[in-house]
Coordinates of C-alpha atoms in Angstrom, one line a residue:
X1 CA 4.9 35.1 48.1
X2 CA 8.3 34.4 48.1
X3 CA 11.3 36.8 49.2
X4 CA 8.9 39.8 48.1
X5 CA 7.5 38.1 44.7
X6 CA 3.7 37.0 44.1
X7 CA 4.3 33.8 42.2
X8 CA 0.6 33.4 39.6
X9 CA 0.0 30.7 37.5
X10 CA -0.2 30.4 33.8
X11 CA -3.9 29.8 33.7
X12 CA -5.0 32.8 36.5
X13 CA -2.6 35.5 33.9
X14 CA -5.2 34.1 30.9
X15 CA -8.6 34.7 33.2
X16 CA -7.4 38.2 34.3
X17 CA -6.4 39.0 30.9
X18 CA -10.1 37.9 29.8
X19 CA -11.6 39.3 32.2
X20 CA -10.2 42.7 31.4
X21 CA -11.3 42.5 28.1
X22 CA -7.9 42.4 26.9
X23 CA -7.0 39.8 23.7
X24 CA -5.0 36.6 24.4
X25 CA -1.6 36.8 23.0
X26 CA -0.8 35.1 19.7
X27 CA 1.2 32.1 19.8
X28 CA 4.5 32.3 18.3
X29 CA 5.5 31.7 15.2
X30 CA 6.5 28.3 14.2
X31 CA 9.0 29.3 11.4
X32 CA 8.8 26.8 8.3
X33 CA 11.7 26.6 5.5
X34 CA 9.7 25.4 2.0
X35 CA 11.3 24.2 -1.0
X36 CA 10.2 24.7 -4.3
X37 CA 11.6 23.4 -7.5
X38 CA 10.0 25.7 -10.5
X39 CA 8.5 23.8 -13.6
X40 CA 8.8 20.6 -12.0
X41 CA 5.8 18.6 -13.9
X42 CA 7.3 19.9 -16.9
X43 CA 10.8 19.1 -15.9
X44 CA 9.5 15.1 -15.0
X45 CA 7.3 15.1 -17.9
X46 CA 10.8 15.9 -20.2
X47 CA 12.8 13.4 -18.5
X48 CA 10.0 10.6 -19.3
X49 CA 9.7 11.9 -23.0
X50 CA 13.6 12.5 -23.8
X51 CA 13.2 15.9 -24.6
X52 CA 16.5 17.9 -24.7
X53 CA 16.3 21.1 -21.8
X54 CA 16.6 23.5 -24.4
X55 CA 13.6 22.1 -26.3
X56 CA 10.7 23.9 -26.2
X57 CA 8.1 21.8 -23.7
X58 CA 4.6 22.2 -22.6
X59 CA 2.4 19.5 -20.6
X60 CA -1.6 19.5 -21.5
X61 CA -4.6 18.8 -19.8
X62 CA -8.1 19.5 -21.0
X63 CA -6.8 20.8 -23.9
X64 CA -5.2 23.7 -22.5
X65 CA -1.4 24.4 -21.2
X66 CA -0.5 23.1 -17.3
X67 CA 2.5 23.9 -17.7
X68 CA 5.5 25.4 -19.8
X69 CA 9.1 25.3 -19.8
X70 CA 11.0 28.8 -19.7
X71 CA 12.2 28.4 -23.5
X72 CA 8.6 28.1 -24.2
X73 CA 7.2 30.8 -22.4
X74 CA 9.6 33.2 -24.3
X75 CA 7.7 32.4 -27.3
X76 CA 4.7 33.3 -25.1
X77 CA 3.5 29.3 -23.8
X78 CA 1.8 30.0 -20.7
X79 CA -0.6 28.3 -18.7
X80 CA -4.2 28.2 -19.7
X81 CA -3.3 28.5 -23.2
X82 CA -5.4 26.8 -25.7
X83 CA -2.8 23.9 -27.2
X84 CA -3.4 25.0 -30.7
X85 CA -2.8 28.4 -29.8
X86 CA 0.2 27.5 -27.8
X87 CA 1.3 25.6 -31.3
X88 CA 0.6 28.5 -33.3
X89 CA 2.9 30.7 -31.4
X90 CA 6.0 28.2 -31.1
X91 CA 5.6 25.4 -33.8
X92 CA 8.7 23.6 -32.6
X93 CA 6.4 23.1 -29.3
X94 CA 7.0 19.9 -28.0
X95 CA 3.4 18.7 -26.1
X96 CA 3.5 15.9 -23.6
X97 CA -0.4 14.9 -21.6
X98 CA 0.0 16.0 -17.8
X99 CA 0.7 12.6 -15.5
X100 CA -0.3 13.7 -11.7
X101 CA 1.3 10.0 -10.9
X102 CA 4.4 10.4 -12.9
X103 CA 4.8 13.8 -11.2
X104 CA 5.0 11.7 -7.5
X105 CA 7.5 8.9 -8.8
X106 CA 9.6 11.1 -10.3
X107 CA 9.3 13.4 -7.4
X108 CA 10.0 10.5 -4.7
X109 CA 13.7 10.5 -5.1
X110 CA 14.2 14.2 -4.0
X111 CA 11.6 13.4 -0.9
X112 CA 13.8 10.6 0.4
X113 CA 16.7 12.9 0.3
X114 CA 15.4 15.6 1.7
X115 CA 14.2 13.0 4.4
X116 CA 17.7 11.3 5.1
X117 CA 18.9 14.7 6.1
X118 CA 15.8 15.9 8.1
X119 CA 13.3 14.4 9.2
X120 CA 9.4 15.9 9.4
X121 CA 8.9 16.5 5.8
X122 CA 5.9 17.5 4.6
X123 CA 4.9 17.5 1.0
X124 CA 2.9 20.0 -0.3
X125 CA 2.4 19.1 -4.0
X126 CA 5.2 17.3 -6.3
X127 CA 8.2 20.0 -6.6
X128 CA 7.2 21.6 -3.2
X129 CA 8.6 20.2 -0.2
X130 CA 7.7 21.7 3.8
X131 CA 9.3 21.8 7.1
X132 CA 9.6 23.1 10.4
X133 CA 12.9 25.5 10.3
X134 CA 13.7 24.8 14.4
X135 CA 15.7 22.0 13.9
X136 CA 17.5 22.2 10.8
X137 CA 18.6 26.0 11.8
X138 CA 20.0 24.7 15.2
X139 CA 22.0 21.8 13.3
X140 CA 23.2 24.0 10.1
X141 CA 24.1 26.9 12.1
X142 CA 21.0 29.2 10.8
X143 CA 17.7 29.2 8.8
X144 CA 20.0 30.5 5.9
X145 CA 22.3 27.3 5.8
X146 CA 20.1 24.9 6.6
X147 CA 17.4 26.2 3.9
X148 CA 20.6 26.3 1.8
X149 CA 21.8 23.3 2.7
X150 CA 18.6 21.7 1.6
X151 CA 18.2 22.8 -1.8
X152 CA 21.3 21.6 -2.4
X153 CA 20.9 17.8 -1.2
X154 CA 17.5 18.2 -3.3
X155 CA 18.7 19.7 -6.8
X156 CA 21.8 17.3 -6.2
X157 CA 18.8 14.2 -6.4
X158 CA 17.2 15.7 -9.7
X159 CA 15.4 18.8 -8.8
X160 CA 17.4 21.5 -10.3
X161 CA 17.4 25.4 -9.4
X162 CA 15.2 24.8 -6.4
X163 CA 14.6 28.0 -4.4
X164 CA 14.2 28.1 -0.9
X165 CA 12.0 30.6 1.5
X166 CA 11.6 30.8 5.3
X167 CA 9.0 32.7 6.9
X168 CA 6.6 32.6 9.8
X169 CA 4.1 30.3 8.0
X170 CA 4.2 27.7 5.2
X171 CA 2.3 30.4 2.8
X172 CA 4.4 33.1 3.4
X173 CA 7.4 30.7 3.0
X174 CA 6.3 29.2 -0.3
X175 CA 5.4 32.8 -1.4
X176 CA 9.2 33.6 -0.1
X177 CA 10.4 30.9 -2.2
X178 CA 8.3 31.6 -5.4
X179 CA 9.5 35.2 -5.5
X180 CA 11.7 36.9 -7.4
X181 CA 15.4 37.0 -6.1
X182 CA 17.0 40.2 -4.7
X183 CA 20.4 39.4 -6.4
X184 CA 20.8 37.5 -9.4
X185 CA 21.5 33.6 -8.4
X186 CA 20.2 33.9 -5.3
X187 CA 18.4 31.1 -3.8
X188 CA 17.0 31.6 -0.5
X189 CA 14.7 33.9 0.6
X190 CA 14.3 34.8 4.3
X191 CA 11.4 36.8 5.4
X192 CA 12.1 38.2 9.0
X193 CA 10.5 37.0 11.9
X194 CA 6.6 38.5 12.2
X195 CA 7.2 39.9 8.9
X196 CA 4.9 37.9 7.2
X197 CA 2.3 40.2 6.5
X198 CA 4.5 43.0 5.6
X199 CA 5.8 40.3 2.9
X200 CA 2.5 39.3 1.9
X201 CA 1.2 42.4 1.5
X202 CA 2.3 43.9 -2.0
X203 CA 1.4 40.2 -3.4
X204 CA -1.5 40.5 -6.1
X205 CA -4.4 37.9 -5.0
X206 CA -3.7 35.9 -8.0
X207 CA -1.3 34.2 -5.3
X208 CA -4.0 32.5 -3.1
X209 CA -4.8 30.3 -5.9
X210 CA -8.9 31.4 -6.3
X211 CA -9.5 33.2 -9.2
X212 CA -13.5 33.8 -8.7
X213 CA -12.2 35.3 -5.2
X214 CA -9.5 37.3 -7.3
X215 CA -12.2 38.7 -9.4
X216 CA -14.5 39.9 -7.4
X217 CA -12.0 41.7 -5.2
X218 CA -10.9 43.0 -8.4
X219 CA -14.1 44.9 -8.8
X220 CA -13.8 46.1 -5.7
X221 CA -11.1 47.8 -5.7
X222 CA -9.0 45.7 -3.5
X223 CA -5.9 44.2 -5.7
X224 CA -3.7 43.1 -3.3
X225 CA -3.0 41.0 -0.4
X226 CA -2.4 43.6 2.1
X227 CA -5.8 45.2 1.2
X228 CA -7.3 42.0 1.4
X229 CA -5.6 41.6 4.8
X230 CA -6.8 45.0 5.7
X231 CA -10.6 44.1 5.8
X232 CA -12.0 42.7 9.4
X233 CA -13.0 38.2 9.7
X234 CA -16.2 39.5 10.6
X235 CA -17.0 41.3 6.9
X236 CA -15.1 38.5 5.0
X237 CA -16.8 35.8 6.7
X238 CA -20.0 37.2 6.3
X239 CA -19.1 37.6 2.8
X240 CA -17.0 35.1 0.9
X241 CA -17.6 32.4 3.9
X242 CA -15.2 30.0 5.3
X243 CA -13.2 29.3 2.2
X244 CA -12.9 33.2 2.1
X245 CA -11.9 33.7 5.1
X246 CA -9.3 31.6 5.2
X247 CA -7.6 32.8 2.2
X248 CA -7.9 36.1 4.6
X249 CA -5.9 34.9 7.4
X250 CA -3.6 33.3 4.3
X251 CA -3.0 37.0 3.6
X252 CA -2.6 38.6 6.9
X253 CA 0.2 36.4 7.6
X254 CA -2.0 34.4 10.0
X255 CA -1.9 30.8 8.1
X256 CA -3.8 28.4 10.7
X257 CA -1.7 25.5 9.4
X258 CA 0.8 23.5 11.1
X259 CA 4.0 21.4 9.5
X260 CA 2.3 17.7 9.1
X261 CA 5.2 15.5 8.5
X262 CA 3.9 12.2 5.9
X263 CA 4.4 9.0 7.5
X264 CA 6.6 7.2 5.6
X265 CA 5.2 3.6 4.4
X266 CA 6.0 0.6 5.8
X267 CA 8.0 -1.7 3.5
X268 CA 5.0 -4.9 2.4
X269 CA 6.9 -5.6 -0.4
X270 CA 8.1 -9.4 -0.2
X271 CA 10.9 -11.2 -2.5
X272 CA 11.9 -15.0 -2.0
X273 CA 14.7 -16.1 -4.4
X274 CA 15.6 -19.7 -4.7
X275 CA 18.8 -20.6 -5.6
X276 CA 19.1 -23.2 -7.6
X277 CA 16.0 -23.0 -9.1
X278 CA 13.1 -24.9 -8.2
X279 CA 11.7 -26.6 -10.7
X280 CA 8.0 -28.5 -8.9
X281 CA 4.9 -26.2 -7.4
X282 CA 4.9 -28.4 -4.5
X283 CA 8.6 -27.4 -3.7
X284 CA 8.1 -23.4 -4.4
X285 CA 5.1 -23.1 -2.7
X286 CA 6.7 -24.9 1.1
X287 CA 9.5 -22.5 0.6
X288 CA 7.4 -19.5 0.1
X289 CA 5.9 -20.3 2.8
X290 CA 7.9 -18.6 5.3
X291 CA 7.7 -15.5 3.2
X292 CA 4.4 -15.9 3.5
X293 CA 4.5 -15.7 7.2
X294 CA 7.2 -12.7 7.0
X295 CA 4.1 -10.7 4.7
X296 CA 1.6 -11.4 7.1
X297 CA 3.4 -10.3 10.0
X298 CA 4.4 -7.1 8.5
X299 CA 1.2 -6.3 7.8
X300 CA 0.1 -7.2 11.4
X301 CA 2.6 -5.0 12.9
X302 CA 1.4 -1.8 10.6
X303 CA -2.2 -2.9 11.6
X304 CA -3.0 -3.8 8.6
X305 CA -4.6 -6.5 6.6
X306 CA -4.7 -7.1 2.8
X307 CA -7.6 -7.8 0.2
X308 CA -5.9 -7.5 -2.6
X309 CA -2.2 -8.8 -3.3
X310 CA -0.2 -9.0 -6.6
X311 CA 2.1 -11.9 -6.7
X312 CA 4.8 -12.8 -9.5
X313 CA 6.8 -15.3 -10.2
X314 CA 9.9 -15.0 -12.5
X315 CA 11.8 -18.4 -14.2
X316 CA 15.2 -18.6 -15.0
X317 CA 14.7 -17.3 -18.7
X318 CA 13.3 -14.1 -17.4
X319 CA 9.6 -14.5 -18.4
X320 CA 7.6 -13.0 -15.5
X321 CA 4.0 -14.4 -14.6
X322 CA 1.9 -12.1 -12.8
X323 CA -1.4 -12.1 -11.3
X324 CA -3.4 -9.6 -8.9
X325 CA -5.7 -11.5 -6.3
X326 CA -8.3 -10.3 -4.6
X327 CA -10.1 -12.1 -1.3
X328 CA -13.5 -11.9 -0.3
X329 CA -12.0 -10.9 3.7
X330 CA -8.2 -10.6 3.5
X331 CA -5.2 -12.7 3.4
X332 CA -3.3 -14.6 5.9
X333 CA -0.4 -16.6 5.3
X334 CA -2.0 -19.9 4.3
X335 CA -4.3 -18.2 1.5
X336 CA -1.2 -16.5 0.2
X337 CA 0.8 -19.6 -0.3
X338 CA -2.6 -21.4 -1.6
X339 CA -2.2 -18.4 -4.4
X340 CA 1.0 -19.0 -5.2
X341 CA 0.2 -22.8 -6.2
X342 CA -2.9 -21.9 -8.0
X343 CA -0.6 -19.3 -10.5
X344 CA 2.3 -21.6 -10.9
X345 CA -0.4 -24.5 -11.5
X346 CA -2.4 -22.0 -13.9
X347 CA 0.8 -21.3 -16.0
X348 CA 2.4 -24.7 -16.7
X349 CA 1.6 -27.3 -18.7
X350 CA 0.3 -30.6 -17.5
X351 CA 3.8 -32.2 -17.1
X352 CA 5.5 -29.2 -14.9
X353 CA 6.7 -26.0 -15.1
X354 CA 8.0 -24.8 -18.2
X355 CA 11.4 -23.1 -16.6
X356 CA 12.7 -23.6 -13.3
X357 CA 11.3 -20.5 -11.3
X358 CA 14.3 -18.3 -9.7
X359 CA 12.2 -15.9 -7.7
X360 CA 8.5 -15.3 -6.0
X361 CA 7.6 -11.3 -5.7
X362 CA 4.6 -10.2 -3.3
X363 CA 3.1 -7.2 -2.7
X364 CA 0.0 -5.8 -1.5
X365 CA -2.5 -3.7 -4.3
X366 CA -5.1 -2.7 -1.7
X367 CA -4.6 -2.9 2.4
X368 CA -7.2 -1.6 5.2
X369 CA -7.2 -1.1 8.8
X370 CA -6.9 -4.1 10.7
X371 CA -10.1 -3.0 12.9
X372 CA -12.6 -3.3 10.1
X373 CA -11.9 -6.8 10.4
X374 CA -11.6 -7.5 13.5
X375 CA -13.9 -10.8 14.5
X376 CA -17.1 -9.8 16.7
X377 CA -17.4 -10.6 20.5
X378 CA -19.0 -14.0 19.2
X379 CA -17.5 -14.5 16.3
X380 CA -19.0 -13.6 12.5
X381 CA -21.4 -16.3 12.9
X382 CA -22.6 -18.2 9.5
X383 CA -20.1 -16.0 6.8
X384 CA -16.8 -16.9 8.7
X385 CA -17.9 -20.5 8.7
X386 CA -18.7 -20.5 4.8
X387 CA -16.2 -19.0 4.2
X388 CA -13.5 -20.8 5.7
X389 CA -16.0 -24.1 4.4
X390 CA -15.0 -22.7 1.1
X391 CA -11.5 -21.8 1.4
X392 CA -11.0 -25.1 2.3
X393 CA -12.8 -27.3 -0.4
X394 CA -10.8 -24.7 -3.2
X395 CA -7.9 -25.6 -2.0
X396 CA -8.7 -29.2 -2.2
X397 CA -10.3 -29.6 -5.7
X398 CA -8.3 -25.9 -7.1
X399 CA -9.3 -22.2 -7.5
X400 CA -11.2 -23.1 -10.7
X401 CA -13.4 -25.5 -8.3
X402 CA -15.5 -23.4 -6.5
X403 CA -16.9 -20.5 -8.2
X404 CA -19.4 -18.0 -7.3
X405 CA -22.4 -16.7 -10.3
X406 CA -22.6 -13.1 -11.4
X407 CA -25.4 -11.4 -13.7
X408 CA -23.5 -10.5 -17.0
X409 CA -24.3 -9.0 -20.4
X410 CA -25.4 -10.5 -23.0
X411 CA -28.1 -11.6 -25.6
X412 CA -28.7 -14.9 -23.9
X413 CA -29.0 -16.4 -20.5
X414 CA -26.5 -18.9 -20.9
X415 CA -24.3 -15.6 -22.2
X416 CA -25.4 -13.8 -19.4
X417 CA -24.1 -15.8 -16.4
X418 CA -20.4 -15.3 -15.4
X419 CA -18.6 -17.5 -12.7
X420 CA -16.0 -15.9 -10.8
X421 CA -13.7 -18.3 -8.7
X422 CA -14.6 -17.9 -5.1
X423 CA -12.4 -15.1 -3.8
X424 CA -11.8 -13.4 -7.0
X425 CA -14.0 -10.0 -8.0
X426 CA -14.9 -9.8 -12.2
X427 CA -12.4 -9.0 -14.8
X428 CA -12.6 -5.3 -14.6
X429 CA -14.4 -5.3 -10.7
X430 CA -17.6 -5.3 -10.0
X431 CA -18.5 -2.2 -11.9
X432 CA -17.2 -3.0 -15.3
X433 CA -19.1 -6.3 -14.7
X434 CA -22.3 -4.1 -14.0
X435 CA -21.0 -1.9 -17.4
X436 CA -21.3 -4.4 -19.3
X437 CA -24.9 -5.7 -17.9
X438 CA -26.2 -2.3 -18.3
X439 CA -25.2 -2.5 -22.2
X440 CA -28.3 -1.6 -24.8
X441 CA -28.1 -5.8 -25.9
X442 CA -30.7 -5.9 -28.6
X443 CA -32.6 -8.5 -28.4
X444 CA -32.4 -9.2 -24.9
X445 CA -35.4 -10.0 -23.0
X446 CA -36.4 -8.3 -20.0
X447 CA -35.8 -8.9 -16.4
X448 CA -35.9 -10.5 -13.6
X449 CA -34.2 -13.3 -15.0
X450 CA -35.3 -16.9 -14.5
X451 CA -33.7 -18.2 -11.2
X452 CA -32.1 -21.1 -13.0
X453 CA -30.5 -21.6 -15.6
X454 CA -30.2 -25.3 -17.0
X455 CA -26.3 -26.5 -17.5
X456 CA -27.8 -28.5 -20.6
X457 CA -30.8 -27.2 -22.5
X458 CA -33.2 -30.1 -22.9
X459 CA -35.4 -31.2 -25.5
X460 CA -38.8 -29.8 -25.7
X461 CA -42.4 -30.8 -27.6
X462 CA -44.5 -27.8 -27.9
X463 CA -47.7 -29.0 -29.7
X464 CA -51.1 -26.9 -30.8
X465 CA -55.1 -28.1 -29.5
X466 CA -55.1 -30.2 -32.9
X467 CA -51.7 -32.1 -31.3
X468 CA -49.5 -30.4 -34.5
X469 CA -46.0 -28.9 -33.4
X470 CA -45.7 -25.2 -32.6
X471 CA -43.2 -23.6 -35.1
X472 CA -42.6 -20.3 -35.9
X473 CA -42.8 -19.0 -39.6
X474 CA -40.8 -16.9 -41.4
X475 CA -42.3 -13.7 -40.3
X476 CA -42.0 -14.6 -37.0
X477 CA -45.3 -16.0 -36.0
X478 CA -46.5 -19.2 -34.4
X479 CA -48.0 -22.1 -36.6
X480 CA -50.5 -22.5 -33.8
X481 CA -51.4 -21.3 -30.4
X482 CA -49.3 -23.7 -27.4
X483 CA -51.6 -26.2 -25.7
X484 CA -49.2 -28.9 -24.2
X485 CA -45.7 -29.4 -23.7
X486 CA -42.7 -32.0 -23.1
X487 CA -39.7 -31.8 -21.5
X488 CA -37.6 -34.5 -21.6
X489 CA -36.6 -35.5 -18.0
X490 CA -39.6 -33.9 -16.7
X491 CA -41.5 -36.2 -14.2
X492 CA -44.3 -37.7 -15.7
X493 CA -43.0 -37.5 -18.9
X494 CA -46.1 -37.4 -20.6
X495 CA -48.2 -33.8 -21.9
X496 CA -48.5 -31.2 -19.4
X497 CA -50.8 -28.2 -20.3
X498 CA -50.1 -24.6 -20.5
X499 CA -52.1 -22.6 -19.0
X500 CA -50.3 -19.3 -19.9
X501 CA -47.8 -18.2 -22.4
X502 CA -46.4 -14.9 -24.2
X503 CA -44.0 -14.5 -27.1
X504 CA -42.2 -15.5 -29.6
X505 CA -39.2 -12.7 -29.7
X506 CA -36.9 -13.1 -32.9
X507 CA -33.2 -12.7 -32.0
X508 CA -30.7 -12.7 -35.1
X509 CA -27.1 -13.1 -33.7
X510 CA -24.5 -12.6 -36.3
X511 CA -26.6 -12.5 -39.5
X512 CA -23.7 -11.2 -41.8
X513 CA -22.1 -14.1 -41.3
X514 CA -22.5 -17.9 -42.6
X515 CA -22.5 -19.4 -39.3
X516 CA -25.0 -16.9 -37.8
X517 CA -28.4 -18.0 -36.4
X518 CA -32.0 -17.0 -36.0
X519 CA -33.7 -18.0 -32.9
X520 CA -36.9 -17.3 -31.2
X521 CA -37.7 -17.0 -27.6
X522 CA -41.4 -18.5 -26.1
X523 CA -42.4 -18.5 -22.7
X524 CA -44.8 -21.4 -21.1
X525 CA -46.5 -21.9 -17.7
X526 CA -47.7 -24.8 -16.8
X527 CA -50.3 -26.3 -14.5
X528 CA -47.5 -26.4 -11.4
X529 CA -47.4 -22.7 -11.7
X530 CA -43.5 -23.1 -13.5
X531 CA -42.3 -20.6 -16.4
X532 CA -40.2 -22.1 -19.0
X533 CA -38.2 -20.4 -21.1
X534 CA -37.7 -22.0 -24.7
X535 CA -35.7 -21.2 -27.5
X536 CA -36.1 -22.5 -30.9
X537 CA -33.3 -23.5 -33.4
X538 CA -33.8 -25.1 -36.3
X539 CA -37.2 -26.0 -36.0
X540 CA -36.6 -27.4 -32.3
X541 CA -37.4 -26.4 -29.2
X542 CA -35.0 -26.3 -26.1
X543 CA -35.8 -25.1 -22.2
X544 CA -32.7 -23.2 -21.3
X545 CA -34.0 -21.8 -18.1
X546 CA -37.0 -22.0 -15.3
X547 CA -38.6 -19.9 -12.7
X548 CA -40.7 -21.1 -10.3

């Protein structure tokens, strides 16, 4: 007690409160200013086409209308329309597929904008932009100005007529902003503070973006959000579940979420220019080096690392040479620069480089967080050291040198076996590689395939109990069953016996054609307990492949 007061702290006020039964008092409002440009994919879609502003302009997806332009939707172009009906209904219609990526690019310019001028942006879809209204209000002299302020820095970057609302929460805002203006050219809307709901309430449910929800409330008789709003958490929880009753705070004015400003990449994106031109791979790849060391240590201090980079190199007639990289664990700055070599080494002929190169670009396709790698208390035992084993003899004898096998598609084995340079993933990843394998290949025999296959077929004698060779007629049927066999190179070199064997399978590769072939596949064991796979051509027999 001090000069007659009783001084309580925060905490005791909320226990008494509780323990009188009373409800804790609501936070207050964090008051958020949203931006909203309307039509934007259709206005980035008719930027990217060419399509005059007065044109009539719809973008598709699925077959049915995302969005229209407002010329079109006076002809009655509206979303969810069937295209052909969309057509019907204004022929001079000009349709354009939806691009959720060229939405973001085109959008990114009015982002950085908005961002020069306040910080804590948060983007809520392309065209639609968030932020806390504290700050900007305090600086502008008011949430009018500064939400006015704002639209006008982004339609001045090339997002025009964007409408502004500020309310107590980002769905009441963006509901503020979408609404229809009061006056004619008006471009903010300010809902009052703990309005919110009063706002929200004459909305129809259409607003909350779940149609199925919409619906049913429909049939219930409840059409708007303030009826919606009306109903207790307990009977929408138990009813539409935790989606449901989400959208029911949504519409009391209670939105649970908070202003969640993006981070803002860190620039990885690396450019060495040399000037004058170098003209030797040697020479560009020493002075890339320290480029090389710049990219890594960017990418240390985002914590990063990355396992796939994209590196191109540009001569001095313009002609770019680009490659994407991949890594088996991630980059450093030696396995960058041994990149760089390997392309310019890959795209010259043997007595240099073509051109003088003028610049080196480097940038990272695919990054992850630095602890994912991070090296185990005692290391990563046998993998590092193969690996770096690896590493080393490819950059010795070239990235060509050491290569890795992979199980392709194909008729036959030799076909079937793809070598990827150590470090590099398939043409098309891993799963375009498995694609391909998983192809219906007639005529291809059944797995497991043999574990190796022979760089060279070699020679083969099949011969019958009477000692005549095995051939196979035109119908595809042996002259005789297989007794012995004789593989040149084979120790011994004499007649082994078979002791088990199964085939022949016909396979016809390109029979429309003159240089096409028949062959026929045989299978032999022999008294070692070997399979061999045999192929015949032309009346001769070749082991491609055994399995022991």
């Amino acid at each position: 007690m001090r000069g007659g007061g009783v001084v309580i702290a925060p905490g005791r006020v909320r226990a008494d409160a509780i323990a009188r039964g009373g409800a804790l008092p609501e936070p207050p409002p964090t008051r958020t200013i949203v931006l909203w440009c309307p039509d934007w994919p259709v206005i980035a879609a008719a930027r990217a086409a060419g399509a005059p502003p007065e044109q009539p302009f719809a973008v598709v997806a699925k077959g049915l209308v995302f969005a229209s332009s407002a010329s079109a939707r006076q002809h009655g172009v509206v979303r969810g329309l069937r295209v052909r009906e969309a057509q019907a209904r204004c022929p001079e219609l000009v349709v354009h597929p939806y691009d959720d990526a060229l939405d973001h690019r085109a959008f990114e310019p009015v982002i950085r904008a908005v961002e020069a001028a306040v910080p804590g942006v948060e983007v809520l879809r392309p065209g639609t932009l968030a932020l806390r209204a504290r700050g900007p209000a305090r600086y502008y002299g008011g949430e009018r100005a500064a939400a006015a302020t704002l639209a006008g820095i982004a339609a001045d970057h090339g997002a025009p007529a964007v409408r502004a609302g500020v309310a107590d929460t980002p769905f009441a805002a963006e509901q503020a902003a979408r609404a229809r203006p009061v006056r004619p050219g008006e471009r903010v809307r300010i809902v009052p503070v703990s309005g919110s709901s009063d706002f929200l309430a004459a909305l129809p449910l259409g607003v909350l973006g779940d149609p199925e929800l919409a619906t049913v409330l429909d049939r219930l008789g409840i059409t708007t959000l303030g009826d919606f709003a009306s109903l207790s958490d307990e009977q929408v929880r138990d009813r539409f579940g935790v989606a449901g009753a989400f959208l029911h705070r949504l519409a009391g004015g209670r939105d649970p979420r908070e202003i969640s400003a993006r981070a803002i990449p860190p620039e990885l994106r690396i450019e060495a220019a040399f000037e004058p031109p170098l003209d030797r791979a040697d020479q560009i790849a020493f002075a890339f080096r320290r480029s090389a060391d710049d990219f890594a240590a960017r990418l240390r201090a985002a914590g990063l690392v990355a396992t796939t980079i994209r590196v191109g190199i540009v001569d001095e007639r313009d002609i770019l040479l680009e490659r994407t990289w991949a890594h088996p664990r991630w980059f450093d700055a030696a396995d960058v620069v041994d990149r760089v070599r390997w392309q310019l080494a890959g795209g010259v002929d043997p007595t240099g480089l073509e051109a003088p190169v003028t610049s080196v670009v480097l940038e990272p396709v695919a990054v992850d967080d630095m602890a994912n790698h991070e090296r185990g208390l005692w290391g990563s035992g046998p993998d590092e050291r193969v690996h770096h084993g690896l590493a080393r003899i490819q950059g010795m004898v070239g990235h060509d040198g050491v290569v890795s096998p992979r199980v392709g598609g194909g008729r036959t084995l030799s076909e079937r076996v793809v070598l990827v340079p150590w470090g590099d993933t398939p043409p098309g990843g891993e799963r375009a590689l498995a694609t391909v394998r998983d192809r219906p290949w007639p005529g291809k025999l059944p797995g497991p395939p043999p574990a190796t296959v022979l760089e060279r077929p070699r020679p083969v004698d099949v011969v019958s109990g009477d000692g005549e060779s095995v051939d196979v007629d035109d119908r595809g049927v042996l002259s005789g069953a297989p007794e012995r066999f004789r593989a040149e190179g084979d120790r011994g070199g004499g007649f082994a016996p078979v002791t088990a064997w199964a085939g022949p399978w016909p396979l016809v590769v390109r029979w429309w054609e003159s240089g096409g072939r028949r062959l026929h596949r045989l299978q032999l064991v022999d008294a070692e307990g070997r399979a061999w796979y045999l192929v015949l051509a032309d009346h001769r027999w070749w082991a491609e492949a055994i399995a022991t």
